[in-house]
Amino acid sequence: GESVGLHLPTLSVQEGDNSIINCAYSNSASDYFIWYKQESGKGPQFIIDIRSNMDKRQGQRVTVLLNKTVKHLSLQIAATQPGDSAVYFCAENISTELTGGGNKLTFGTGTQLKVEL
Amino acid sequence: DGGITQSPKYLFRKEGQNVTLSCEQNLNHDAMYWYRQDPGQGLRLIYYSQIVNDFQKGDIAEGYSVSREKKESFPLTVTSAQKNPTAFYLCASSIFGTSDYNEQFFGPGTRLTVL
């Protein structure tokens, strides 16, 4: 669900360490998930996506894990760099069969990742 | 150089005035979306359009209006009926509006401040 207030959850990591950002999604009918990265004052950028028929997907330095049993999604960033500092959002898509059409995404409130030198 | 453009980047408006935010894409995407983002929060869907000349309300459509006369353009008007319009507004597009598995691409955003 949504959190209220101005303070995002924050994850602080040392440069070079691995980061794990977690997300709990709300709807068991969601069948597609995306992780976005948003730098301050900019629009979100796509990082990686995963369909509900998969439990793991890897990209360059990033891995997304999906656990449908507990409705949990995680983003792992290997060898975290200062340029990775940003807010990370997960987004879920509910099947258009249930929504009557429309590629509609529901976004989480985000996690602030801070990389310490 | 393909992408989504939003203008202006910063916009100031007096209370009681309507204002229109521009969103243009040259990606040849069918679907376009408008979101609102408040500090420390996620994105909330205002309106979306799956095809030209058609659009649907999102979760927080009250006080907003849109049009989709051209595939590449989806302007958002913030009316005086919107009680708390100060926010960061993001436009997005996706290839297909009716497919489940396609990502949304975002523009750089417009920060609207009501004085």
XYZ file of N, CA and C in Angstrom:
696
model
N 0.818 -1.210 0.000
C 0.000 0.000 0.000
C 0.842 1.246 0.000
N 0.228 2.402 -0.028
C 0.961 3.659 -0.058
C 1.359 4.092 1.328
N 2.497 4.696 1.444
C 2.886 5.282 2.716
C 2.548 6.758 2.662
N 2.299 7.348 3.792
C 1.936 8.745 3.863
C 3.107 9.517 4.417
N 3.379 10.694 3.882
C 4.461 11.498 4.430
C 5.522 11.750 3.403
N 6.528 12.541 3.791
C 7.531 12.995 2.865
C 8.824 12.205 2.930
N 8.923 11.231 3.779
C 10.191 10.552 3.994
C 10.149 9.172 3.340
N 11.007 9.041 2.299
C 11.104 7.768 1.624
C 11.967 6.822 2.441
N 11.703 5.520 2.362
C 12.670 4.563 2.912
C 14.011 4.786 2.227
N 15.084 4.710 3.003
C 16.414 4.969 2.465
C 17.317 3.786 2.693
N 18.086 3.455 1.657
C 19.091 2.402 1.745
C 20.444 3.043 1.474
N 21.336 2.936 2.431
C 22.692 3.469 2.257
C 23.665 2.316 2.097
N 24.491 2.375 1.050
C 25.478 1.318 0.801
C 26.825 1.949 0.480
N 27.858 1.193 0.698
C 29.202 1.627 0.334
C 29.428 1.349 -1.147
N 30.170 2.229 -1.773
C 30.529 2.023 -3.177
C 31.199 0.662 -3.339
N 30.768 -0.081 -4.340
C 31.343 -1.396 -4.590
C 30.559 -2.542 -3.976
N 29.736 -2.238 -2.965
C 28.902 -3.285 -2.361
C 27.698 -3.571 -3.247
N 27.019 -4.671 -2.954
C 25.776 -4.985 -3.657
C 24.598 -4.347 -2.915
N 23.601 -3.915 -3.661
C 22.396 -3.305 -3.083
C 21.202 -4.208 -3.357
N 20.310 -4.272 -2.391
C 19.055 -5.001 -2.588
C 17.914 -4.083 -2.179
N 17.054 -3.788 -3.126
C 15.893 -2.930 -2.884
C 14.645 -3.795 -2.996
N 13.787 -3.687 -2.001
C 12.619 -4.553 -1.929
C 11.323 -3.810 -2.225
N 10.343 -4.552 -2.686
C 9.037 -3.980 -3.000
C 7.971 -5.037 -2.760
N 6.926 -4.651 -2.024
C 5.780 -5.533 -1.842
C 4.666 -5.025 -2.742
N 4.125 -5.874 -3.582
C 3.043 -5.420 -4.444
C 1.706 -5.902 -3.913
N 0.653 -5.281 -4.418
C -0.636 -5.435 -3.739
C -1.591 -6.425 -4.386
N -1.474 -6.620 -5.698
C -2.525 -7.354 -6.391
C -2.014 -8.686 -6.940
N -2.615 -9.765 -6.493
C -2.166 -11.083 -6.944
C -2.443 -11.300 -8.434
N -3.283 -10.441 -9.036
C -3.566 -10.554 -10.469
C -2.524 -9.824 -11.324
N -1.597 -9.133 -10.705
C -0.558 -8.437 -11.471
C 0.317 -9.444 -12.193
N 0.605 -9.162 -13.472
C 1.318 -10.149 -14.274
C 2.574 -9.613 -14.938
N 2.901 -8.374 -14.652
C 4.085 -7.774 -15.269
C 4.590 -6.705 -14.320
N 5.909 -6.670 -14.137
C 6.497 -5.758 -13.156
C 7.706 -5.056 -13.767
N 7.876 -3.796 -13.370
C 8.986 -3.001 -13.895
C 9.674 -2.285 -12.733
N 10.971 -2.183 -12.828
C 11.738 -1.333 -11.928
C 12.186 -0.089 -12.702
N 11.954 1.077 -12.064
C 12.389 2.342 -12.628
C 13.363 3.027 -11.669
N 14.268 3.822 -12.251
C 15.205 4.650 -11.497
C 14.859 6.110 -11.772
N 14.753 6.913 -10.717
C 14.455 8.326 -10.908
C 15.481 9.181 -10.193
N 16.220 9.965 -10.953
C 17.154 10.929 -10.381
C 16.396 12.223 -10.083
N 16.929 12.997 -9.177
C 16.245 14.195 -8.691
C 15.872 15.140 -9.828
N 14.599 15.509 -9.894
C 14.133 16.464 -10.888
C 13.981 15.915 -12.292
N 14.097 14.586 -12.453
C 14.002 13.985 -13.775
C 12.878 12.967 -13.830
N 12.535 12.522 -15.029
C 11.549 11.471 -15.187
C 12.152 10.105 -14.902
N 11.324 9.128 -14.553
C 11.823 7.773 -14.294
C 12.418 7.141 -15.548
N 13.462 6.326 -15.321
C 14.090 5.586 -16.421
C 13.891 4.094 -16.187
N 13.564 3.382 -17.236
C 13.400 1.936 -17.168
C 14.726 1.258 -16.808
N 14.659 0.282 -15.879
C 15.852 -0.494 -15.543
C 15.702 -1.925 -16.057
N 14.655 -2.582 -15.595
C 14.459 -3.987 -15.949
C 13.008 -4.363 -15.692
N 12.522 -5.355 -16.411
C 11.147 -5.812 -16.204
C 11.137 -7.336 -16.053
N 9.995 -7.842 -15.593
C 9.837 -9.286 -15.442
C 8.356 -9.637 -15.548
N 8.064 -10.742 -16.218
C 6.692 -11.225 -16.305
C 6.427 -12.213 -15.177
N 5.161 -12.421 -14.898
C 4.809 -13.258 -13.752
C 5.100 -14.741 -13.961
N 5.406 -15.131 -15.190
C 5.745 -16.540 -15.430
C 7.235 -16.812 -15.217
N 7.957 -15.806 -14.700
C 9.377 -15.937 -14.406
C 9.582 -15.609 -12.929
N 10.694 -16.107 -12.341
C 11.012 -15.719 -10.980
C 12.342 -14.974 -10.878
N 13.059 -14.896 -11.989
C 14.335 -14.190 -11.971
C 14.652 -13.705 -13.377
N 15.227 -12.513 -13.425
C 15.688 -11.994 -14.706
C 16.920 -11.142 -14.455
N 17.906 -11.298 -15.332
C 19.153 -10.560 -15.135
C 19.412 -9.598 -16.266
N 19.962 -8.442 -15.875
C 20.411 -7.478 -16.859
C 21.866 -7.164 -16.591
N 22.307 -6.034 -17.075
C 23.682 -5.642 -16.828
C 23.784 -5.074 -15.415
N 24.438 -5.759 -14.547
C 24.634 -5.385 -13.123
C 23.357 -5.409 -12.298
N 22.231 -5.713 -12.884
C 20.976 -5.749 -12.130
C 20.288 -7.102 -12.288
N 19.600 -7.501 -11.222
C 18.825 -8.732 -11.221
C 17.499 -8.438 -10.531
N 16.418 -8.899 -11.106
C 15.115 -8.766 -10.458
C 14.643 -10.171 -10.064
N 14.157 -10.275 -8.832
C 13.605 -11.533 -8.318
C 12.132 -11.318 -8.000
N 11.322 -12.290 -8.378
C 9.885 -12.211 -8.146
C 9.432 -13.413 -7.338
N 8.767 -13.149 -6.225
C 8.197 -14.203 -5.399
C 6.700 -13.982 -5.335
N 5.974 -14.718 -6.175
C 4.526 -14.500 -6.272
C 3.793 -15.019 -5.038
N 4.382 -15.956 -4.355
C 3.724 -16.527 -3.178
C 3.494 -15.470 -2.108
N 4.509 -14.621 -1.908
C 4.384 -13.571 -0.889
C 4.245 -12.192 -1.514
N 4.044 -12.133 -2.823
C 3.870 -10.868 -3.549
C 5.021 -9.916 -3.261
N 6.215 -10.379 -3.553
C 7.415 -9.614 -3.258
C 8.329 -9.562 -4.479
N 8.887 -8.382 -4.674
C 9.777 -8.126 -5.799
C 11.053 -7.513 -5.239
N 12.204 -7.889 -5.760
C 13.429 -7.234 -5.321
C 14.303 -6.892 -6.515
N 15.093 -5.849 -6.322
C 16.062 -5.419 -7.328
C 17.442 -5.496 -6.696
N 18.318 -6.249 -7.313
C 19.685 -6.361 -6.832
C 20.604 -5.625 -7.800
N 21.438 -4.756 -7.246
C 22.411 -4.015 -8.042
C 23.795 -4.465 -7.597
N 24.567 -4.993 -8.519
C 25.912 -5.460 -8.194
C 26.911 -4.317 -8.286
N 27.892 -4.357 -7.378
C 28.985 -3.368 -7.410
C 28.438 -1.953 -7.553
N 27.671 -1.538 -6.567
C 26.973 -0.249 -6.620
C 27.947 0.908 -6.814
N 27.563 1.823 -7.696
C 28.405 2.970 -8.045
C 27.721 4.268 -7.627
N 28.467 5.360 -7.481
C 27.846 6.648 -7.119
C 26.725 7.050 -8.071
N 26.851 6.706 -9.336
C 25.813 7.034 -10.317
C 24.514 6.275 -10.121
N 24.535 5.288 -9.245
C 23.312 4.532 -8.940
C 22.441 5.242 -7.914
N 22.963 6.288 -7.300
C 22.187 7.034 -6.303
C 20.950 7.649 -6.955
N 19.792 7.296 -6.433
C 18.527 7.744 -7.030
C 17.395 7.157 -6.198
N 16.164 7.457 -6.606
C 14.991 6.792 -6.040
C 14.587 5.680 -6.999
N 14.315 4.511 -6.448
C 13.940 3.356 -7.249
C 12.481 2.998 -6.968
N 11.706 2.847 -8.051
C 10.297 2.497 -7.940
C 10.041 1.144 -8.582
N 9.183 0.363 -7.934
C 8.643 -0.796 -8.622
C 7.251 -0.429 -9.127
N 6.851 -1.041 -10.217
C 5.524 -0.804 -10.774
C 4.921 -2.145 -11.176
N 3.630 -2.305 -10.943
C 2.946 -3.544 -11.296
C 1.856 -3.242 -12.319
N 1.662 -4.207 -13.207
C 0.630 -4.084 -14.220
C -0.388 -5.197 -14.010
N -1.639 -4.803 -13.964
C -2.704 -5.787 -13.819
C -3.198 -6.144 -15.210
N -3.460 -7.407 -15.420
C -3.863 -7.890 -16.729
C -4.991 -7.061 -17.316
N -4.892 -6.739 -18.594
C -5.924 -5.956 -19.256
C -7.254 -6.693 -19.303
N -7.217 -8.006 -19.177
C -8.481 -8.747 -19.136
C -9.301 -8.342 -17.917
N -8.600 -7.939 -16.862
C -9.293 -7.566 -15.640
C -9.614 -6.075 -15.593
N -8.802 -5.272 -16.242
C -9.008 -3.824 -16.188
C -9.851 -3.314 -17.346
N -10.138 -4.191 -18.295
C -10.915 -3.768 -19.457
C -10.083 -3.038 -20.484
N -8.784 -3.219 -20.416
C -7.935 -2.586 -21.424
C -7.069 -1.494 -20.834
N -5.944 -1.282 -21.450
C -5.071 -0.222 -20.958
C -3.889 -0.774 -20.217
N -2.730 -0.434 -20.654
C -1.487 -0.864 -20.042
C -1.235 0.031 -18.838
N -1.979 -0.182 -17.757
C -1.912 0.703 -16.607
C -0.970 0.153 -15.558
N -0.087 1.001 -15.103
C 0.869 0.622 -14.071
C 0.483 1.265 -12.741
N 0.693 0.543 -11.655
C 0.551 1.080 -10.304
C 1.932 1.119 -9.682
N 2.326 2.301 -9.188
C 3.681 2.504 -8.686
C 3.721 2.433 -7.170
N 4.806 1.879 -6.650
C 5.094 1.953 -5.231
C 5.605 3.345 -4.880
N 5.845 3.575 -3.584
C 6.261 4.904 -3.137
C 7.750 5.153 -3.327
N 8.529 4.121 -3.584
C 9.933 4.312 -3.900
C 10.870 4.133 -2.725
N 12.122 3.838 -3.034
C 13.217 3.717 -2.056
C 14.371 4.579 -2.519
N 14.886 5.400 -1.608
C 16.040 6.246 -1.915
C 17.315 5.438 -1.699
N 18.127 5.292 -2.734
C 19.422 4.613 -2.605
C 20.525 5.668 -2.526
N 21.307 5.596 -1.468
C 22.439 6.513 -1.303
C 23.726 5.703 -1.312
N 24.641 6.097 -2.167
C 25.910 5.388 -2.280
C 26.990 6.225 -1.619
N 27.618 5.647 -0.623
C 28.662 6.351 0.125
C 30.033 5.962 -0.390
N 30.880 6.982 -0.541
C 32.223 6.738 -1.096
C 33.174 6.180 -0.036
N 16.564 11.914 -33.086
C 16.689 11.604 -31.667
C 15.296 11.436 -31.084
N 14.869 10.178 -30.924
C 13.510 9.918 -30.484
C 13.349 10.074 -29.001
N 12.113 10.451 -28.585
C 11.860 10.550 -27.168
C 10.584 11.288 -26.877
N 10.432 11.628 -25.610
C 9.258 12.351 -25.124
C 9.711 13.694 -24.589
N 9.057 14.736 -25.019
C 9.403 16.072 -24.536
C 8.213 16.672 -23.795
N 8.538 17.356 -22.727
C 7.535 18.068 -21.955
C 7.977 19.517 -21.816
N 7.028 20.406 -21.942
C 7.373 21.816 -21.773
C 6.225 22.551 -21.088
N 6.550 23.579 -20.305
C 7.915 23.958 -19.923
C 8.434 23.075 -18.785
N 9.677 23.243 -18.387
C 10.240 22.462 -17.288
C 9.702 22.964 -15.946
N 9.592 24.297 -15.838
C 9.031 24.919 -14.635
C 7.879 25.821 -15.063
N 6.799 25.792 -14.295
C 5.618 26.573 -14.625
C 5.026 27.141 -13.351
N 4.728 28.439 -13.398
C 4.126 29.095 -12.252
C 2.760 29.614 -12.664
N 1.825 29.495 -11.772
C 0.465 29.893 -12.099
C -0.160 30.538 -10.879
N -1.006 31.496 -11.138
C -1.760 32.118 -10.047
C -2.978 31.255 -9.743
N -3.337 31.270 -8.496
C -4.513 30.506 -8.076
C -5.726 30.955 -8.876
N -6.529 29.967 -9.335
C -7.734 30.287 -10.089
C -7.562 30.284 -11.591
N -6.318 30.130 -12.057
C -6.061 30.109 -13.499
C -5.935 28.675 -14.001
N -6.396 28.458 -15.227
C -6.122 27.186 -15.892
C -4.734 27.246 -16.530
N -4.099 26.081 -16.645
C -2.798 26.033 -17.313
C -2.688 24.718 -18.061
N -2.029 24.756 -19.228
C -1.887 23.548 -20.053
C -0.424 23.138 -20.137
N -0.190 21.856 -19.849
C 1.144 21.279 -19.924
C 1.259 20.480 -21.227
N 2.386 20.665 -21.891
C 2.582 20.027 -23.188
C 3.316 18.701 -23.046
N 2.937 17.729 -23.880
C 3.655 16.465 -23.969
C 3.639 16.008 -25.424
N 4.832 15.799 -25.974
C 4.968 15.358 -27.362
C 5.909 14.153 -27.409
N 5.548 13.162 -28.252
C 6.447 12.018 -28.435
C 6.601 11.713 -29.931
N 7.825 11.343 -30.318
C 8.083 10.959 -31.706
C 8.518 9.499 -31.793
N 8.012 8.705 -30.856
C 8.327 7.275 -30.797
C 7.305 6.433 -31.549
N 6.283 7.083 -32.084
C 5.195 6.385 -32.772
C 4.443 5.433 -31.831
N 4.354 5.825 -30.567
C 3.643 5.023 -29.577
C 2.144 5.295 -29.633
N 1.367 4.235 -29.452
C -0.085 4.400 -29.453
C -0.592 5.044 -28.166
N -0.037 4.618 -27.035
C -0.601 5.001 -25.740
C 0.201 6.115 -25.077
N -0.501 6.998 -24.400
C 0.148 8.066 -23.646
C -0.538 8.227 -22.294
N 0.215 8.738 -21.322
C -0.245 8.772 -19.928
C 0.206 10.064 -19.261
N -0.580 10.514 -18.290
C -0.173 11.608 -17.419
C -0.217 11.135 -15.972
N 0.888 11.444 -15.254
C 0.995 11.125 -13.842
C 1.290 12.391 -13.053
N 0.937 12.329 -11.808
C 1.290 13.383 -10.857
C 2.179 12.763 -9.783
N 3.234 13.499 -9.392
C 4.119 13.024 -8.331
C 4.263 14.108 -7.279
N 3.968 13.768 -6.048
C 4.149 14.677 -4.920
C 5.404 14.260 -4.146
N 5.999 15.193 -3.393
C 7.278 14.898 -2.724
C 7.240 13.633 -1.888
N 8.207 12.777 -2.086
C 8.319 11.551 -1.306
C 7.269 10.511 -1.606
N 6.590 10.657 -2.720
C 5.542 9.692 -3.053
C 5.743 9.126 -4.447
N 4.999 8.070 -4.718
C 5.035 7.462 -6.032
C 4.208 8.239 -7.032
N 4.069 7.670 -8.224
C 3.327 8.313 -9.296
C 1.855 7.896 -9.246
N 0.988 8.858 -9.460
C -0.439 8.567 -9.503
C -0.994 8.935 -10.878
N -1.792 8.057 -11.449
C -2.285 8.201 -12.814
C -3.441 9.186 -12.881
N -3.330 10.176 -13.762
C -4.373 11.193 -13.926
C -5.300 10.801 -15.079
N -4.742 10.677 -16.258
C -5.473 10.288 -17.453
C -4.557 9.430 -18.324
N -5.170 8.608 -19.184
C -4.395 7.885 -20.170
C -5.194 7.749 -21.451
N -4.455 7.520 -22.536
C -5.073 7.410 -23.850
C -4.434 6.236 -24.581
N -5.255 5.308 -25.027
C -4.737 4.134 -25.736
C -4.642 4.368 -27.233
N -5.399 5.362 -27.720
C -5.453 5.584 -29.161
C -5.934 7.012 -29.398
N -5.645 7.526 -30.575
C -6.057 8.894 -30.906
C -7.571 9.054 -30.760
N -7.955 10.225 -30.259
C -9.360 10.597 -30.081
C -10.085 9.773 -29.026
N -9.319 9.155 -28.134
C -9.919 8.401 -27.037
C -9.040 8.527 -25.806
N -9.650 8.689 -24.625
C -8.875 8.740 -23.399
C -9.769 8.320 -22.235
N -9.147 7.902 -21.147
C -9.871 7.430 -19.960
C -9.313 8.103 -18.706
N -10.173 8.236 -17.724
C -9.749 8.775 -16.435
C -8.886 7.758 -15.707
N -7.890 8.296 -15.017
C -7.083 7.475 -14.129
C -7.620 7.564 -12.723
N -6.732 7.461 -11.753
C -7.149 7.409 -10.356
C -7.457 8.781 -9.751
N -6.895 9.847 -10.337
C -7.064 11.184 -9.743
C -7.395 12.218 -10.817
N -8.417 11.970 -11.624
C -8.730 12.820 -12.773
C -9.438 14.133 -12.418
N -10.005 14.233 -11.243
C -10.792 15.424 -10.897
C -9.938 16.686 -10.951
N -10.448 17.706 -11.689
C -9.715 18.960 -11.794
C -8.744 19.011 -12.957
N -8.689 17.955 -13.758
C -7.817 17.874 -14.922
C -8.624 17.561 -16.168
N -8.093 17.954 -17.331
C -8.687 17.542 -18.598
C -7.576 17.297 -19.610
N -7.884 16.459 -20.613
C -6.891 16.121 -21.634
C -7.570 16.092 -22.998
N -6.749 16.035 -24.037
C -7.223 15.805 -25.395
C -6.189 14.949 -26.112
N -6.633 14.213 -27.142
C -5.693 13.398 -27.924
C -6.116 13.493 -29.387
N -5.834 14.637 -29.960
C -6.219 14.884 -31.353
C -5.183 14.342 -32.331
N -3.951 14.202 -31.861
C -2.874 13.668 -32.688
C -2.154 12.561 -31.919
N -1.611 11.614 -32.650
C -0.941 10.482 -32.008
C 0.236 10.953 -31.162
N 0.943 11.972 -31.621
C 2.172 12.371 -30.957
C 1.975 13.360 -29.812
N 0.750 13.818 -29.572
C 0.542 14.883 -28.604
C -0.570 14.546 -27.616
N -0.335 14.856 -26.327
C -1.331 14.544 -25.284
C -1.259 15.648 -24.223
N -1.789 16.835 -24.502
C -1.705 17.936 -23.539
C -2.637 17.747 -22.348
N -2.172 18.214 -21.200
C -2.923 18.136 -19.945
C -3.253 19.542 -19.477
N -4.529 19.796 -19.199
C -4.931 21.078 -18.635
C -5.258 20.908 -17.167
N -4.602 21.711 -16.348
C -4.876 21.743 -14.916
C -5.857 22.889 -14.702
N -7.057 22.579 -14.295
C -8.082 23.612 -14.180
C -8.114 24.204 -12.778
N -8.853 25.269 -12.630
C -8.986 25.927 -11.332
C -9.743 25.044 -10.341
N -10.385 24.006 -10.830
C -11.105 23.083 -9.947
C -10.172 22.125 -9.210
N -8.923 22.055 -9.634
C -7.958 21.182 -8.957
C -7.530 21.875 -7.671
N -7.810 21.249 -6.534
C -7.639 21.902 -5.229
C -6.181 22.087 -4.830
N -5.333 21.189 -5.234
C -3.930 21.245 -4.815
C -3.041 20.923 -6.007
N -2.895 21.846 -6.951
C -2.226 21.527 -8.207
C -0.699 21.539 -8.169
N -0.102 22.099 -7.138
C 1.356 22.153 -7.080
C 1.925 20.748 -6.990
N 2.706 20.355 -7.999
C 3.246 18.995 -8.062
C 4.189 18.893 -9.256
N 4.804 17.731 -9.379
C 5.654 17.388 -10.516
C 4.814 16.516 -11.437
N 4.665 16.933 -12.705
C 3.802 16.214 -13.635
C 4.657 15.483 -14.673
N 4.361 14.208 -14.831
C 5.126 13.357 -15.735
C 4.226 12.784 -16.813
N 4.710 12.849 -18.030
C 4.026 12.265 -19.180
C 4.795 11.008 -19.597
N 4.082 10.009 -20.064
C 4.727 8.770 -20.495
C 4.022 8.238 -21.741
N 4.691 7.329 -22.435
C 4.060 6.674 -23.577
C 4.497 5.224 -23.621
N 3.697 4.400 -24.261
C 4.069 2.999 -24.489
C 3.599 2.596 -25.879
N 4.252 1.557 -26.406
C 4.003 1.180 -27.802
C 2.529 0.863 -28.038
N 2.007 -0.024 -27.191
C 0.625 -0.439 -27.338
C -0.128 -0.130 -26.052
N -1.324 0.288 -26.169
C -2.109 0.572 -24.969
C -2.863 -0.622 -24.463
N -2.979 -1.628 -25.282
C -3.812 -2.760 -24.890
C -3.011 -4.020 -24.618
N -1.705 -3.935 -24.769
C -0.868 -5.094 -24.461
C -0.414 -5.020 -23.012
N -0.304 -6.154 -22.388
C 0.082 -6.180 -20.988
C 1.567 -5.955 -20.778
N 2.378 -6.253 -21.739
C 3.807 -6.374 -21.473
C 4.638 -5.360 -22.237
N 4.352 -4.104 -22.040
C 5.265 -3.122 -22.615
C 5.498 -1.976 -21.654
N 6.765 -1.592 -21.590
C 7.173 -0.578 -20.627
C 6.665 0.794 -21.052
N 6.589 1.668 -20.074
C 6.264 3.062 -20.331
C 7.547 3.885 -20.298
N 7.692 4.767 -21.279
C 8.829 5.671 -21.365
C 8.383 7.037 -20.869
N 9.192 7.664 -20.044
C 8.806 8.912 -19.408
C 9.522 10.117 -19.996
N 8.814 11.257 -19.964
C 9.425 12.525 -20.286
C 10.156 13.093 -19.082
N 10.771 14.272 -19.229
C 11.571 14.855 -18.144
C 10.743 15.517 -17.051
N 9.444 15.726 -17.291
C 8.579 16.285 -16.260
C 8.435 17.794 -16.323
N 7.320 18.278 -15.785
C 7.067 19.713 -15.597
C 6.717 19.945 -14.139
N 7.434 20.864 -13.521
C 7.138 21.203 -12.124
C 6.220 22.415 -12.110
N 5.000 22.213 -11.656
C 3.995 23.268 -11.580
C 3.905 23.787 -10.153
N 3.983 25.105 -10.021
C 3.831 25.746 -8.711
C 2.715 26.770 -8.788
N 1.768 26.667 -7.903
C 0.671 27.628 -7.825
C 0.990 28.647 -6.751
N 0.968 29.910 -7.149
C 1.363 30.985 -6.234
C 0.163 31.546 -5.481
